[in-house]
Coordinates of N, CA and C in Angstrom, one line a residue:
X3 N -34.6 -14.1 -0.4 CA -34.7 -12.7 -0.8 C -33.7 -12.5 -2.0
X4 N -34.2 -11.8 -3.0 CA -33.4 -11.6 -4.2 C -32.3 -10.6 -3.9
X5 N -31.2 -10.8 -4.6 CA -30.0 -10.0 -4.4 C -30.2 -8.8 -5.4
X6 N -29.4 -7.7 -5.1 CA -29.4 -6.6 -6.0 C -28.6 -7.0 -7.2
X7 N -29.0 -6.4 -8.4 CA -28.2 -6.8 -9.6 C -26.8 -6.3 -9.5
X8 N -25.9 -7.0 -10.2 CA -24.5 -6.6 -10.2 C -24.4 -5.2 -10.9
X9 N -23.3 -4.5 -10.5 CA -23.1 -3.2 -11.1 C -21.6 -3.1 -11.6
X10 N -21.3 -2.2 -12.4 CA -19.9 -2.1 -12.9 C -18.9 -1.8 -11.8
X11 N -17.7 -2.3 -12.0 CA -16.6 -2.0 -11.1 C -16.4 -0.5 -11.0
X12 N -16.0 0.0 -9.9 CA -15.8 1.5 -9.7 C -14.5 1.9 -10.3
X13 N -13.6 1.0 -10.7 CA -12.4 1.4 -11.4 C -12.7 2.0 -12.7
X14 N -12.3 3.2 -13.0 CA -12.6 3.8 -14.4 C -12.2 2.9 -15.5
X15 N -13.1 2.6 -16.4 CA -12.8 1.9 -17.6 C -12.9 0.4 -17.4
X16 N -13.2 -0.1 -16.3 CA -13.3 -1.6 -16.0 C -14.8 -2.0 -16.3
X17 N -15.0 -3.0 -17.3 CA -16.3 -3.4 -17.6 C -16.9 -4.5 -16.7
X18 N -16.1 -5.1 -15.8 CA -16.5 -6.2 -15.0 C -17.7 -5.8 -14.1
X19 N -18.7 -6.7 -13.9 CA -19.8 -6.5 -13.0 C -19.5 -7.2 -11.7
X20 N -20.0 -6.6 -10.6 CA -19.7 -7.1 -9.3 C -20.8 -6.7 -8.3
X21 N -20.9 -7.4 -7.2 CA -21.8 -7.1 -6.2 C -21.2 -6.1 -5.2
X22 N -19.9 -6.0 -5.2 CA -19.1 -5.1 -4.3 C -18.8 -3.8 -5.0
X23 N -17.9 -3.0 -4.4 CA -17.5 -1.7 -5.0 C -16.5 -2.0 -6.2
X24 N -15.6 -2.9 -6.0 CA -14.6 -3.2 -7.0 C -14.6 -4.7 -7.4
X25 N -14.2 -5.0 -8.6 CA -14.1 -6.4 -9.0 C -12.9 -7.0 -8.3
X26 N -12.8 -8.3 -8.4 CA -11.7 -9.0 -7.8 C -10.4 -8.5 -8.1
X27 N -10.2 -8.2 -9.4 CA -8.9 -7.7 -9.9 C -8.5 -6.4 -9.3
X28 N -9.5 -5.5 -9.1 CA -9.2 -4.1 -8.7 C -9.3 -4.0 -7.1
X29 N -9.9 -4.9 -6.5 CA -10.1 -4.8 -5.0 C -8.8 -4.8 -4.3
X30 N -7.9 -5.7 -4.7 CA -6.5 -5.7 -4.0 C -5.8 -4.4 -4.3
X31 N -5.9 -3.9 -5.5 CA -5.2 -2.7 -5.8 C -5.7 -1.5 -5.0
X32 N -7.0 -1.5 -4.8 CA -7.7 -0.4 -4.1 C -7.3 -0.5 -2.6
X33 N -7.2 -1.8 -2.1 CA -6.8 -2.0 -0.7 C -5.4 -1.5 -0.4
X34 N -4.5 -1.8 -1.4 CA -3.1 -1.3 -1.2 C -3.1 0.2 -1.2
X35 N -3.9 0.9 -2.1 CA -3.9 2.3 -2.2 C -4.4 2.9 -0.9
X36 N -5.5 2.3 -0.3 CA -6.1 2.7 0.9 C -5.1 2.6 2.1
X37 N -4.4 1.5 2.1 CA -3.4 1.2 3.2 C -2.4 2.3 3.3
X38 N -2.0 3.0 2.2 CA -1.0 4.0 2.3 C -1.4 5.1 3.3
X39 N -2.7 5.3 3.5 CA -3.1 6.4 4.3 C -3.5 5.9 5.7
X40 N -3.1 4.7 6.1 CA -3.4 4.2 7.4 C -2.3 4.5 8.3
X41 N -2.2 3.7 9.4 CA -1.2 3.9 10.4 C 0.2 3.7 9.8
X42 N 1.2 4.3 10.5 CA 2.6 4.0 10.0 C 3.0 2.6 10.3
X43 N 4.0 2.1 9.7 CA 4.4 0.7 9.9 C 4.8 0.3 11.3
X44 N 5.4 1.2 12.0 CA 5.8 0.9 13.4 C 4.6 0.7 14.3
X45 N 3.6 1.6 14.1 CA 2.3 1.4 14.9 C 1.6 0.2 14.4
X46 N 1.5 -0.1 13.2 CA 0.8 -1.3 12.7 C 1.4 -2.6 13.2
X47 N 2.8 -2.6 13.4 CA 3.4 -3.7 14.0 C 3.0 -4.0 15.4
X48 N 2.8 -2.9 16.2 CA 2.3 -3.1 17.6 C 0.9 -3.6 17.7
X49 N 0.1 -3.3 16.7 CA -1.3 -3.7 16.7 C -1.6 -4.9 15.7
X50 N -0.9 -5.9 15.8 CA -1.0 -7.0 14.8 C -2.0 -8.1 15.4
X51 N -1.7 -9.3 14.9 CA -2.6 -10.5 15.3 C -2.6 -10.7 16.8
X52 N -1.5 -10.6 17.4 CA -1.4 -10.9 18.9 C -2.3 -9.9 19.6
X53 N -2.3 -8.6 19.2 CA -3.1 -7.6 19.8 C -4.6 -7.9 19.6
X54 N -5.0 -8.3 18.4 CA -6.4 -8.6 18.2 C -6.9 -9.7 19.1
X55 N -6.0 -10.7 19.3 CA -6.4 -11.8 20.2 C -6.6 -11.3 21.7
X56 N -5.6 -10.5 22.1 CA -5.7 -9.9 23.5 C -7.0 -9.1 23.6
X57 N -7.2 -8.3 22.6 CA -8.4 -7.4 22.6 C -9.7 -8.2 22.7
X58 N -9.8 -9.2 21.8 CA -11.0 -10.0 21.8 C -11.2 -10.7 23.2
X59 N -10.2 -11.2 23.8 CA -10.3 -11.9 25.1 C -10.7 -10.8 26.1
X60 N -10.1 -9.6 26.1 CA -10.4 -8.6 27.1 C -11.8 -8.1 27.0
X61 N -12.3 -7.9 25.8 CA -13.7 -7.4 25.5 C -14.7 -8.5 26.0
X62 N -14.3 -9.8 25.8 CA -15.2 -10.8 26.2 C -15.3 -10.9 27.7
X63 N -14.2 -10.6 28.4 CA -14.2 -10.6 29.9 C -14.8 -9.4 30.5
X64 N -14.7 -8.2 29.8 CA -15.2 -6.9 30.2 C -16.1 -6.3 29.2
X65 N -17.3 -6.8 29.1 CA -18.2 -6.3 27.9 C -18.8 -4.9 28.1
X66 N -18.6 -4.3 29.3 CA -19.3 -3.0 29.5 C -18.2 -1.9 29.5
X67 N -18.6 -0.7 29.0 CA -17.7 0.5 29.0 C -17.4 0.9 30.5
X68 N -16.1 1.0 30.8 CA -15.8 1.3 32.2 C -16.0 2.8 32.5
X69 N -15.9 3.7 31.5 CA -16.1 5.1 31.7 C -17.6 5.3 32.0
X70 N -18.5 4.7 31.1 CA -19.9 4.9 31.3 C -20.4 4.3 32.6
X71 N -19.8 3.2 33.0 CA -20.1 2.5 34.3 C -19.9 3.5 35.5
X72 N -18.8 4.2 35.4 CA -18.5 5.2 36.5 C -19.6 6.3 36.5
X73 N -20.2 6.6 35.4 CA -21.2 7.6 35.3 C -22.6 7.1 35.6
X74 N -22.7 5.7 35.8 CA -24.0 5.1 36.2 C -24.8 4.6 35.0
X75 N -24.1 4.6 33.8 CA -24.8 4.1 32.6 C -24.2 2.7 32.2
X76 N -25.0 1.9 31.6 CA -24.5 0.6 31.1 C -24.5 0.6 29.6
X77 N -23.3 0.6 29.1 CA -23.1 0.7 27.6 C -22.1 -0.4 27.2
X78 N -22.4 -1.0 26.1 CA -21.5 -2.1 25.6 C -20.2 -1.5 25.1
X79 N -19.1 -2.1 25.4 CA -17.8 -1.7 25.0 C -17.5 -2.2 23.6
X80 N -17.0 -1.3 22.8 CA -16.5 -1.7 21.4 C -15.0 -1.7 21.3
X81 N -14.3 -0.9 22.1 CA -12.9 -0.7 22.0 C -12.2 -1.1 23.3
X82 N -10.9 -1.3 23.1 CA -10.0 -1.5 24.3 C -9.0 -0.4 24.3
X83 N -8.9 0.3 25.4 CA -8.0 1.5 25.5 C -6.8 1.2 26.3
X84 N -5.6 1.6 25.8 CA -4.4 1.5 26.6 C -4.4 2.7 27.6
X85 N -4.3 2.5 28.9 CA -4.2 3.6 29.8 C -2.9 4.3 29.6
X86 N -1.8 3.6 29.6 CA -0.5 4.2 29.2 C -0.3 3.8 27.8
X87 N -0.3 4.7 26.8 CA -0.2 4.3 25.4 C 1.1 3.5 25.1
X88 N 1.1 2.7 24.1 CA 2.2 1.9 23.7 C 3.4 2.8 23.3
X89 N 3.0 4.0 22.7 CA 4.1 4.9 22.2 C 4.8 5.5 23.4
X90 N 4.2 5.5 24.6 CA 4.9 6.1 25.8 C 5.4 5.0 26.7
X91 N 5.5 3.8 26.2 CA 6.1 2.7 27.1 C 5.0 1.8 27.7
X92 N 3.8 1.9 27.3 CA 2.7 1.0 27.8 C 2.9 -0.4 27.2
X93 N 2.1 -1.3 27.8 CA 2.1 -2.7 27.3 C 0.7 -3.2 27.1
X94 N 0.6 -4.4 26.6 CA -0.7 -5.0 26.4 C -1.2 -5.8 27.6
X95 N -0.5 -5.5 28.7 CA -0.9 -6.2 30.0 C -2.3 -5.7 30.4
X96 N -3.1 -6.7 31.0 CA -4.5 -6.4 31.4 C -4.6 -5.2 32.3
X97 N -3.6 -5.0 33.2 CA -3.6 -3.8 34.1 C -3.5 -2.5 33.4
X98 N -3.1 -2.5 32.1 CA -2.9 -1.3 31.3 C -4.1 -1.1 30.4
X99 N -5.1 -2.0 30.4 CA -6.2 -1.9 29.5 C -7.5 -1.6 30.1
X100 N -8.4 -0.9 29.4 CA -9.8 -0.7 29.9 C -10.7 -0.8 28.7
X101 N -11.9 -1.4 28.9 CA -12.8 -1.5 27.8 C -13.7 -0.3 27.8
X102 N -13.9 0.3 26.6 CA -14.7 1.5 26.5 C -15.6 1.5 25.3
X103 N -16.6 2.3 25.2 CA -17.4 2.4 24.0 C -16.7 3.4 23.1
X104 N -17.1 3.5 21.9 CA -16.4 4.3 20.9 C -16.4 5.8 21.2
X105 N -17.6 6.4 21.7 CA -17.6 7.8 22.1 C -16.6 8.1 23.2
X106 N -16.6 7.2 24.2 CA -15.7 7.4 25.4 C -14.2 7.3 24.9
X107 N -13.9 6.4 24.0 CA -12.6 6.2 23.5 C -12.1 7.4 22.8
X108 N -13.0 8.0 22.0 CA -12.7 9.2 21.2 C -12.4 10.4 22.1
X109 N -13.3 10.5 23.2 CA -13.1 11.6 24.1 C -11.8 11.5 24.9
X110 N -11.5 10.3 25.3 CA -10.2 10.0 26.1 C -9.0 10.3 25.2
X111 N -9.1 9.9 23.9 CA -7.9 10.1 23.0 C -7.8 11.6 22.7
X112 N -8.9 12.3 22.6 CA -8.8 13.8 22.3 C -8.3 14.5 23.5
X113 N -8.8 14.1 24.7 CA -8.4 14.8 26.0 C -6.9 14.6 26.2
X114 N -6.4 13.3 26.0 CA -5.0 13.0 26.2 C -4.1 13.5 25.1
X115 N -4.7 13.9 24.0 CA -3.9 14.3 22.8 C -3.2 13.1 22.1
X116 N -3.6 11.9 22.3 CA -3.0 10.7 21.7 C -3.1 10.7 20.2
X117 N -4.3 11.1 19.7 CA -4.5 10.9 18.3 C -4.2 12.1 17.5
X118 N -4.5 13.3 18.0 CA -4.4 14.5 17.2 C -3.3 15.4 17.6
X119 N -2.4 14.9 18.5 CA -1.3 15.7 18.9 C -1.7 16.7 19.9

């Protein structure tokens, strides 16, 4: 299947052609700019490489959303939720984790006030 033609880099004034949004030179710069608006460094440290390994292992062992299962629906889990958040003294221990789908994770976070205060 033919690829789309290259297009100019989205950085103003850059003449480079690319298949992505930014050329190689400006992609790193844009990633750094984007990172400024992400999680604070303390939170980012808690969710590093070790967390991703734990999360992947937990999702593999528990592939269905636990909230939906209680309601009688079978939904694939995409997220791992900390029952007691790390900010309140929780851990990455399996007894403190539950696999949930994205809508259930959002509703739990909104209900508990974890994300939006």
